[in-house]
């Protein structure tokens, strides 16, 4: 700061610089936010102004950028997204910086997004909100209300009750689950959305590298698990009993909610799970899985237009 001040005094010997400095001083002192600051300290003198002009100028320049905010992405401040504050500390003016409203909102969104994990789920689904859900069918209105109610009341670790959304292709089941995940993030509840066919395919591949348990552990303990499109996978006895069964048993014991989307209702999914490529029909094992699902979910049927064809 001494070198800056000495340089300032040196240049003030130049008449042109004196004029520029005088204009700068006038603009700084005329800035309403600087005036508000000086009015708080009536003991402030012209010598103080001269001594601390660089601090006052820094505050004015940065704060004017905020006054004419171009948005967070185009913020021209030295510290993007940070707003200056001028205060007195131990008799000296001090410019401090704190995150502006837009920066705080962006940080909060980033924090929320970090709470939503996904496996094979499109980005647009992870950005879904209840405000964007079209209420063009009675069943969609009812389903979105039940999903919102779940998101607002879910209590992982205390209540394992989840939802089972079923209906034909393209009616918005997955999108609605994305909205649930975002609403949960608002409450700092973590979730994971898993596209079941791809996940089960990866689990089979994991047999070769010994990472099966690691992948199961990653999925089974999340606060809220969303299994998307269950029933669309190719069934095997191992996937049903040693992957899905293990995950659901853990979540049952820990009282962690699981949500599902499917083209099948309960009975149709049980028939699907009973069939395995090599084991034939195993009705009892499928029924055991379905008892866990039915006991811990509320079935919700969604009807309406196929949005994939629109």
GROMACS .gro file of C-alpha atoms in nm:
model
  310
    1UNK     CA    1   0.000   0.000   0.000
    2UNK     CA    2   0.293   0.239   0.072
    3UNK     CA    3   0.425   0.193  -0.280
    4UNK     CA    4   0.082   0.264  -0.424
    5UNK     CA    5   0.049   0.579  -0.215
    6UNK     CA    6   0.398   0.704  -0.301
    7UNK     CA    7   0.328   0.644  -0.670
    8UNK     CA    8  -0.001   0.831  -0.632
    9UNK     CA    9   0.174   1.128  -0.471
   10UNK     CA   10   0.440   1.125  -0.742
   11UNK     CA   11   0.187   1.137  -1.021
   12UNK     CA   12  -0.005   1.412  -0.843
   13UNK     CA   13   0.286   1.644  -0.923
   14UNK     CA   14   0.159   1.624  -1.281
   15UNK     CA   15  -0.124   1.872  -1.345
   16UNK     CA   16  -0.310   1.631  -1.576
   17UNK     CA   17  -0.300   1.366  -1.309
   18UNK     CA   18  -0.422   1.617  -1.052
   19UNK     CA   19  -0.725   1.683  -1.268
   20UNK     CA   20  -0.796   1.312  -1.311
   21UNK     CA   21  -0.751   1.255  -0.940
   22UNK     CA   22  -0.982   1.542  -0.853
   23UNK     CA   23  -1.246   1.400  -1.086
   24UNK     CA   24  -1.198   1.053  -0.941
   25UNK     CA   25  -1.230   1.188  -0.587
   26UNK     CA   26  -1.544   1.376  -0.679
   27UNK     CA   27  -1.703   1.067  -0.834
   28UNK     CA   28  -1.609   0.848  -0.539
   29UNK     CA   29  -1.742   1.091  -0.279
   30UNK     CA   30  -2.060   1.145  -0.482
   31UNK     CA   31  -2.136   0.772  -0.490
   32UNK     CA   32  -2.442   0.724  -0.263
   33UNK     CA   33  -2.306   0.414  -0.089
   34UNK     CA   34  -1.982   0.592  -0.002
   35UNK     CA   35  -2.184   0.888   0.126
   36UNK     CA   36  -2.383   0.654   0.349
   37UNK     CA   37  -2.058   0.514   0.487
   38UNK     CA   38  -1.907   0.858   0.556
   39UNK     CA   39  -2.224   0.980   0.725
   40UNK     CA   40  -2.180   0.703   0.981
   41UNK     CA   41  -1.840   0.850   1.072
   42UNK     CA   42  -1.866   1.231   1.112
   43UNK     CA   43  -1.508   1.239   1.239
   44UNK     CA   44  -1.386   1.145   0.887
   45UNK     CA   45  -1.152   1.416   0.750
   46UNK     CA   46  -1.023   1.522   0.410
   47UNK     CA   47  -0.688   1.374   0.510
   48UNK     CA   48  -0.861   1.042   0.573
   49UNK     CA   49  -1.015   1.064   0.227
   50UNK     CA   50  -0.675   1.124   0.073
   51UNK     CA   51  -0.514   0.844   0.271
   52UNK     CA   52  -0.784   0.587   0.197
   53UNK     CA   53  -0.893   0.694  -0.151
   54UNK     CA   54  -0.782   0.364  -0.304
   55UNK     CA   55  -1.009   0.170  -0.064
   56UNK     CA   56  -1.303   0.396  -0.140
   57UNK     CA   57  -1.238   0.367  -0.513
   58UNK     CA   58  -1.213  -0.013  -0.494
   59UNK     CA   59  -1.545  -0.031  -0.312
   60UNK     CA   60  -1.718   0.206  -0.558
   61UNK     CA   61  -1.588   0.022  -0.866
   62UNK     CA   62  -1.685  -0.324  -0.743
   63UNK     CA   63  -2.017  -0.217  -0.593
   64UNK     CA   64  -2.122  -0.033  -0.909
   65UNK     CA   65  -2.074  -0.361  -1.096
   66UNK     CA   66  -2.322  -0.515  -0.854
   67UNK     CA   67  -2.564  -0.224  -0.897
   68UNK     CA   68  -2.571  -0.296  -1.271
   69UNK     CA   69  -2.542  -0.674  -1.228
   70UNK     CA   70  -2.508  -0.850  -1.567
   71UNK     CA   71  -2.563  -1.193  -1.412
   72UNK     CA   72  -2.332  -1.432  -1.233
   73UNK     CA   73  -2.169  -1.574  -1.547
   74UNK     CA   74  -2.072  -1.225  -1.668
   75UNK     CA   75  -1.983  -1.077  -1.329
   76UNK     CA   76  -1.685  -0.839  -1.384
   77UNK     CA   77  -1.582  -0.818  -1.018
   78UNK     CA   78  -1.232  -0.926  -0.913
   79UNK     CA   79  -1.394  -1.214  -0.724
   80UNK     CA   80  -1.678  -1.330  -0.945
   81UNK     CA   81  -2.003  -1.353  -0.756
   82UNK     CA   82  -1.872  -1.166  -0.450
   83UNK     CA   83  -2.017  -0.832  -0.339
   84UNK     CA   84  -1.802  -0.572  -0.159
   85UNK     CA   85  -1.887  -0.425   0.178
   86UNK     CA   86  -1.723  -0.114   0.321
   87UNK     CA   87  -1.683  -0.107   0.695
   88UNK     CA   88  -1.463   0.045   0.962
   89UNK     CA   89  -1.232  -0.175   1.161
   90UNK     CA   90  -0.993  -0.040   1.425
   91UNK     CA   91  -1.030   0.306   1.281
   92UNK     CA   92  -0.941   0.198   0.928
   93UNK     CA   93  -1.178   0.151   0.631
   94UNK     CA   94  -1.187  -0.209   0.515
   95UNK     CA   95  -1.337  -0.360   0.201
   96UNK     CA   96  -1.462  -0.712   0.260
   97UNK     CA   97  -1.636  -0.946   0.018
   98UNK     CA   98  -1.925  -1.187   0.064
   99UNK     CA   99  -2.120  -1.402  -0.182
  100UNK     CA  100  -2.398  -1.210  -0.355
  101UNK     CA  101  -2.753  -1.342  -0.381
  102UNK     CA  102  -2.692  -1.500  -0.723
  103UNK     CA  103  -2.372  -1.665  -0.601
  104UNK     CA  104  -2.552  -1.801  -0.295
  105UNK     CA  105  -2.830  -1.940  -0.514
  106UNK     CA  106  -2.578  -2.100  -0.751
  107UNK     CA  107  -2.387  -2.254  -0.461
  108UNK     CA  108  -2.711  -2.386  -0.313
  109UNK     CA  109  -2.808  -2.541  -0.649
  110UNK     CA  110  -2.466  -2.703  -0.674
  111UNK     CA  111  -2.502  -2.838  -0.322
  112UNK     CA  112  -2.846  -2.974  -0.403
  113UNK     CA  113  -2.726  -3.132  -0.725
  114UNK     CA  114  -2.449  -3.304  -0.532
  115UNK     CA  115  -2.721  -3.470  -0.323
  116UNK     CA  116  -2.877  -3.626  -0.633
  117UNK     CA  117  -2.673  -3.913  -0.770
  118UNK     CA  118  -2.769  -4.106  -1.078
  119UNK     CA  119  -2.678  -4.411  -1.279
  120UNK     CA  120  -2.770  -4.385  -1.647
  121UNK     CA  121  -3.035  -4.113  -1.599
  122UNK     CA  122  -3.059  -3.829  -1.859
  123UNK     CA  123  -2.964  -3.480  -1.740
  124UNK     CA  124  -3.306  -3.333  -1.818
  125UNK     CA  125  -3.465  -3.578  -1.574
  126UNK     CA  126  -3.229  -3.466  -1.297
  127UNK     CA  127  -3.340  -3.105  -1.355
  128UNK     CA  128  -3.715  -3.182  -1.336
  129UNK     CA  129  -3.943  -2.984  -1.105
  130UNK     CA  130  -4.304  -3.021  -1.003
  131UNK     CA  131  -4.378  -2.683  -1.161
  132UNK     CA  132  -4.291  -2.831  -1.501
  133UNK     CA  133  -4.520  -3.133  -1.476
  134UNK     CA  134  -4.821  -3.095  -1.705
  135UNK     CA  135  -5.149  -3.145  -1.521
  136UNK     CA  136  -5.338  -3.259  -1.831
  137UNK     CA  137  -5.485  -3.578  -1.689
  138UNK     CA  138  -5.656  -3.658  -1.361
  139UNK     CA  139  -5.418  -3.946  -1.286
  140UNK     CA  140  -5.114  -3.723  -1.349
  141UNK     CA  141  -5.251  -3.459  -1.115
  142UNK     CA  142  -5.317  -3.719  -0.847
  143UNK     CA  143  -4.975  -3.882  -0.898
  144UNK     CA  144  -4.783  -3.554  -0.885
  145UNK     CA  145  -4.965  -3.457  -0.565
  146UNK     CA  146  -4.876  -3.788  -0.401
  147UNK     CA  147  -4.515  -3.762  -0.518
  148UNK     CA  148  -4.486  -3.407  -0.382
  149UNK     CA  149  -4.637  -3.517  -0.054
  150UNK     CA  150  -4.380  -3.795  -0.030
  151UNK     CA  151  -4.093  -3.555  -0.105
  152UNK     CA  152  -4.211  -3.313   0.163
  153UNK     CA  153  -4.265  -3.577   0.430
  154UNK     CA  154  -4.002  -3.847   0.361
  155UNK     CA  155  -3.807  -3.945   0.670
  156UNK     CA  156  -3.524  -4.187   0.579
  157UNK     CA  157  -3.418  -4.393   0.879
  158UNK     CA  158  -3.762  -4.356   1.037
  159UNK     CA  159  -4.008  -4.460   0.767
  160UNK     CA  160  -3.930  -4.693   0.475
  161UNK     CA  161  -4.259  -4.634   0.291
  162UNK     CA  162  -4.204  -4.544  -0.075
  163UNK     CA  163  -4.399  -4.518  -0.401
  164UNK     CA  164  -4.459  -4.749  -0.696
  165UNK     CA  165  -4.545  -4.553  -1.013
  166UNK     CA  166  -4.675  -4.766  -1.296
  167UNK     CA  167  -4.835  -4.702  -1.633
  168UNK     CA  168  -4.773  -4.725  -2.004
  169UNK     CA  169  -4.471  -4.586  -2.190
  170UNK     CA  170  -4.407  -4.213  -2.199
  171UNK     CA  171  -4.659  -4.085  -1.944
  172UNK     CA  172  -4.390  -3.908  -1.737
  173UNK     CA  173  -4.314  -4.152  -1.456
  174UNK     CA  174  -3.938  -4.096  -1.466
  175UNK     CA  175  -3.973  -3.720  -1.498
  176UNK     CA  176  -4.193  -3.717  -1.189
  177UNK     CA  177  -3.927  -3.907  -0.998
  178UNK     CA  178  -3.672  -3.647  -1.104
  179UNK     CA  179  -3.896  -3.382  -0.950
  180UNK     CA  180  -3.909  -3.588  -0.631
  181UNK     CA  181  -3.529  -3.606  -0.620
  182UNK     CA  182  -3.496  -3.228  -0.656
  183UNK     CA  183  -3.757  -3.161  -0.390
  184UNK     CA  184  -3.575  -3.399  -0.155
  185UNK     CA  185  -3.250  -3.211  -0.223
  186UNK     CA  186  -3.422  -2.892  -0.106
  187UNK     CA  187  -3.453  -3.069   0.229
  188UNK     CA  188  -3.089  -3.189   0.215
  189UNK     CA  189  -3.201  -3.550   0.168
  190UNK     CA  190  -2.978  -3.743  -0.071
  191UNK     CA  191  -3.121  -3.967  -0.341
  192UNK     CA  192  -3.002  -4.189  -0.620
  193UNK     CA  193  -3.187  -4.262  -0.944
  194UNK     CA  194  -3.094  -4.588  -1.109
  195UNK     CA  195  -3.204  -4.705  -1.453
  196UNK     CA  196  -3.258  -5.068  -1.363
  197UNK     CA  197  -3.179  -5.245  -1.696
  198UNK     CA  198  -2.839  -5.077  -1.727
  199UNK     CA  199  -2.760  -5.123  -1.359
  200UNK     CA  200  -2.834  -5.494  -1.364
  201UNK     CA  201  -2.631  -5.529  -1.684
  202UNK     CA  202  -2.338  -5.361  -1.510
  203UNK     CA  203  -2.377  -5.590  -1.209
  204UNK     CA  204  -2.338  -5.895  -1.432
  205UNK     CA  205  -2.021  -5.744  -1.581
  206UNK     CA  206  -1.895  -5.672  -1.229
  207UNK     CA  207  -1.870  -6.045  -1.164
  208UNK     CA  208  -1.553  -6.050  -1.375
  209UNK     CA  209  -1.370  -5.777  -1.181
  210UNK     CA  210  -1.495  -5.861  -0.831
  211UNK     CA  211  -1.671  -5.527  -0.777
  212UNK     CA  212  -2.020  -5.664  -0.715
  213UNK     CA  213  -2.030  -5.594  -0.342
  214UNK     CA  214  -1.884  -5.247  -0.387
  215UNK     CA  215  -2.156  -5.155  -0.637
  216UNK     CA  216  -2.431  -5.300  -0.421
  217UNK     CA  217  -2.304  -5.105  -0.119
  218UNK     CA  218  -2.303  -4.785  -0.322
  219UNK     CA  219  -2.672  -4.821  -0.406
  220UNK     CA  220  -2.828  -4.985  -0.102
  221UNK     CA  221  -2.746  -4.724   0.164
  222UNK     CA  222  -2.858  -4.399  -0.004
  223UNK     CA  223  -3.133  -4.208   0.182
  224UNK     CA  224  -3.389  -4.248  -0.098
  225UNK     CA  225  -3.336  -4.496  -0.381
  226UNK     CA  226  -3.530  -4.458  -0.706
  227UNK     CA  227  -3.536  -4.770  -0.925
  228UNK     CA  228  -3.646  -4.654  -1.268
  229UNK     CA  229  -3.811  -4.889  -1.519
  230UNK     CA  230  -3.798  -5.203  -1.311
  231UNK     CA  231  -3.933  -5.490  -1.519
  232UNK     CA  232  -3.760  -5.376  -1.838
  233UNK     CA  233  -3.447  -5.574  -1.750
  234UNK     CA  234  -3.359  -5.926  -1.855
  235UNK     CA  235  -3.421  -6.133  -1.545
  236UNK     CA  236  -3.186  -6.387  -1.393
  237UNK     CA  237  -3.215  -6.565  -1.062
  238UNK     CA  238  -2.883  -6.414  -0.948
  239UNK     CA  239  -2.986  -6.054  -1.024
  240UNK     CA  240  -3.325  -6.103  -0.861
  241UNK     CA  241  -3.208  -6.281  -0.545
  242UNK     CA  242  -2.847  -6.169  -0.488
  243UNK     CA  243  -2.868  -5.812  -0.614
  244UNK     CA  244  -3.224  -5.679  -0.592
  245UNK     CA  245  -3.314  -5.896  -0.295
  246UNK     CA  246  -3.003  -5.793  -0.099
  247UNK     CA  247  -3.062  -5.423  -0.169
  248UNK     CA  248  -3.427  -5.435  -0.067
  249UNK     CA  249  -3.358  -5.637   0.248
  250UNK     CA  250  -3.097  -5.385   0.364
  251UNK     CA  251  -3.328  -5.093   0.299
  252UNK     CA  252  -3.612  -5.265   0.481
  253UNK     CA  253  -3.393  -5.319   0.789
  254UNK     CA  254  -3.259  -4.961   0.784
  255UNK     CA  255  -3.600  -4.804   0.712
  256UNK     CA  256  -3.486  -4.638   0.391
  257UNK     CA  257  -3.756  -4.556   0.132
  258UNK     CA  258  -3.738  -4.705  -0.218
  259UNK     CA  259  -3.934  -4.564  -0.511
  260UNK     CA  260  -4.007  -4.745  -0.838
  261UNK     CA  261  -4.129  -4.675  -1.188
  262UNK     CA  262  -4.251  -4.956  -1.409
  263UNK     CA  263  -4.471  -5.039  -1.704
  264UNK     CA  264  -4.600  -5.328  -1.494
  265UNK     CA  265  -4.842  -5.330  -1.203
  266UNK     CA  266  -4.762  -5.547  -0.899
  267UNK     CA  267  -4.901  -5.868  -1.045
  268UNK     CA  268  -4.733  -5.822  -1.382
  269UNK     CA  269  -4.398  -5.745  -1.218
  270UNK     CA  270  -4.426  -6.058  -1.005
  271UNK     CA  271  -4.478  -6.265  -1.320
  272UNK     CA  272  -4.175  -6.098  -1.479
  273UNK     CA  273  -3.954  -6.164  -1.175
  274UNK     CA  274  -4.065  -6.527  -1.157
  275UNK     CA  275  -3.910  -6.600  -1.493
  276UNK     CA  276  -3.533  -6.642  -1.519
  277UNK     CA  277  -3.332  -6.729  -1.826
  278UNK     CA  278  -3.187  -7.046  -1.681
  279UNK     CA  279  -3.402  -7.122  -1.380
  280UNK     CA  280  -3.739  -7.142  -1.547
  281UNK     CA  281  -4.035  -7.026  -1.338
  282UNK     CA  282  -3.960  -6.955  -0.970
  283UNK     CA  283  -4.287  -6.822  -0.837
  284UNK     CA  284  -4.204  -6.835  -0.467
  285UNK     CA  285  -3.881  -6.637  -0.501
  286UNK     CA  286  -4.057  -6.375  -0.709
  287UNK     CA  287  -4.336  -6.357  -0.451
  288UNK     CA  288  -4.081  -6.303  -0.174
  289UNK     CA  289  -3.938  -6.000  -0.358
  290UNK     CA  290  -4.282  -5.865  -0.436
  291UNK     CA  291  -4.394  -5.891  -0.074
  292UNK     CA  292  -4.117  -5.650   0.020
  293UNK     CA  293  -4.207  -5.413  -0.262
  294UNK     CA  294  -4.582  -5.418  -0.196
  295UNK     CA  295  -4.544  -5.387   0.181
  296UNK     CA  296  -4.324  -5.078   0.151
  297UNK     CA  297  -4.480  -4.885  -0.137
  298UNK     CA  298  -4.801  -4.713  -0.233
  299UNK     CA  299  -4.907  -4.806  -0.589
  300UNK     CA  300  -4.984  -4.507  -0.814
  301UNK     CA  301  -5.121  -4.553  -1.165
  302UNK     CA  302  -5.040  -4.282  -1.422
  303UNK     CA  303  -5.230  -4.255  -1.748
  304UNK     CA  304  -5.233  -4.000  -2.028
  305UNK     CA  305  -5.067  -3.924  -2.360
  306UNK     CA  306  -4.734  -4.074  -2.460
  307UNK     CA  307  -4.505  -3.770  -2.447
  308UNK     CA  308  -4.233  -3.944  -2.638
  309UNK     CA  309  -4.455  -3.933  -2.946
  310UNK     CA  310  -4.540  -3.563  -2.916
   0.00000   0.00000   0.00000
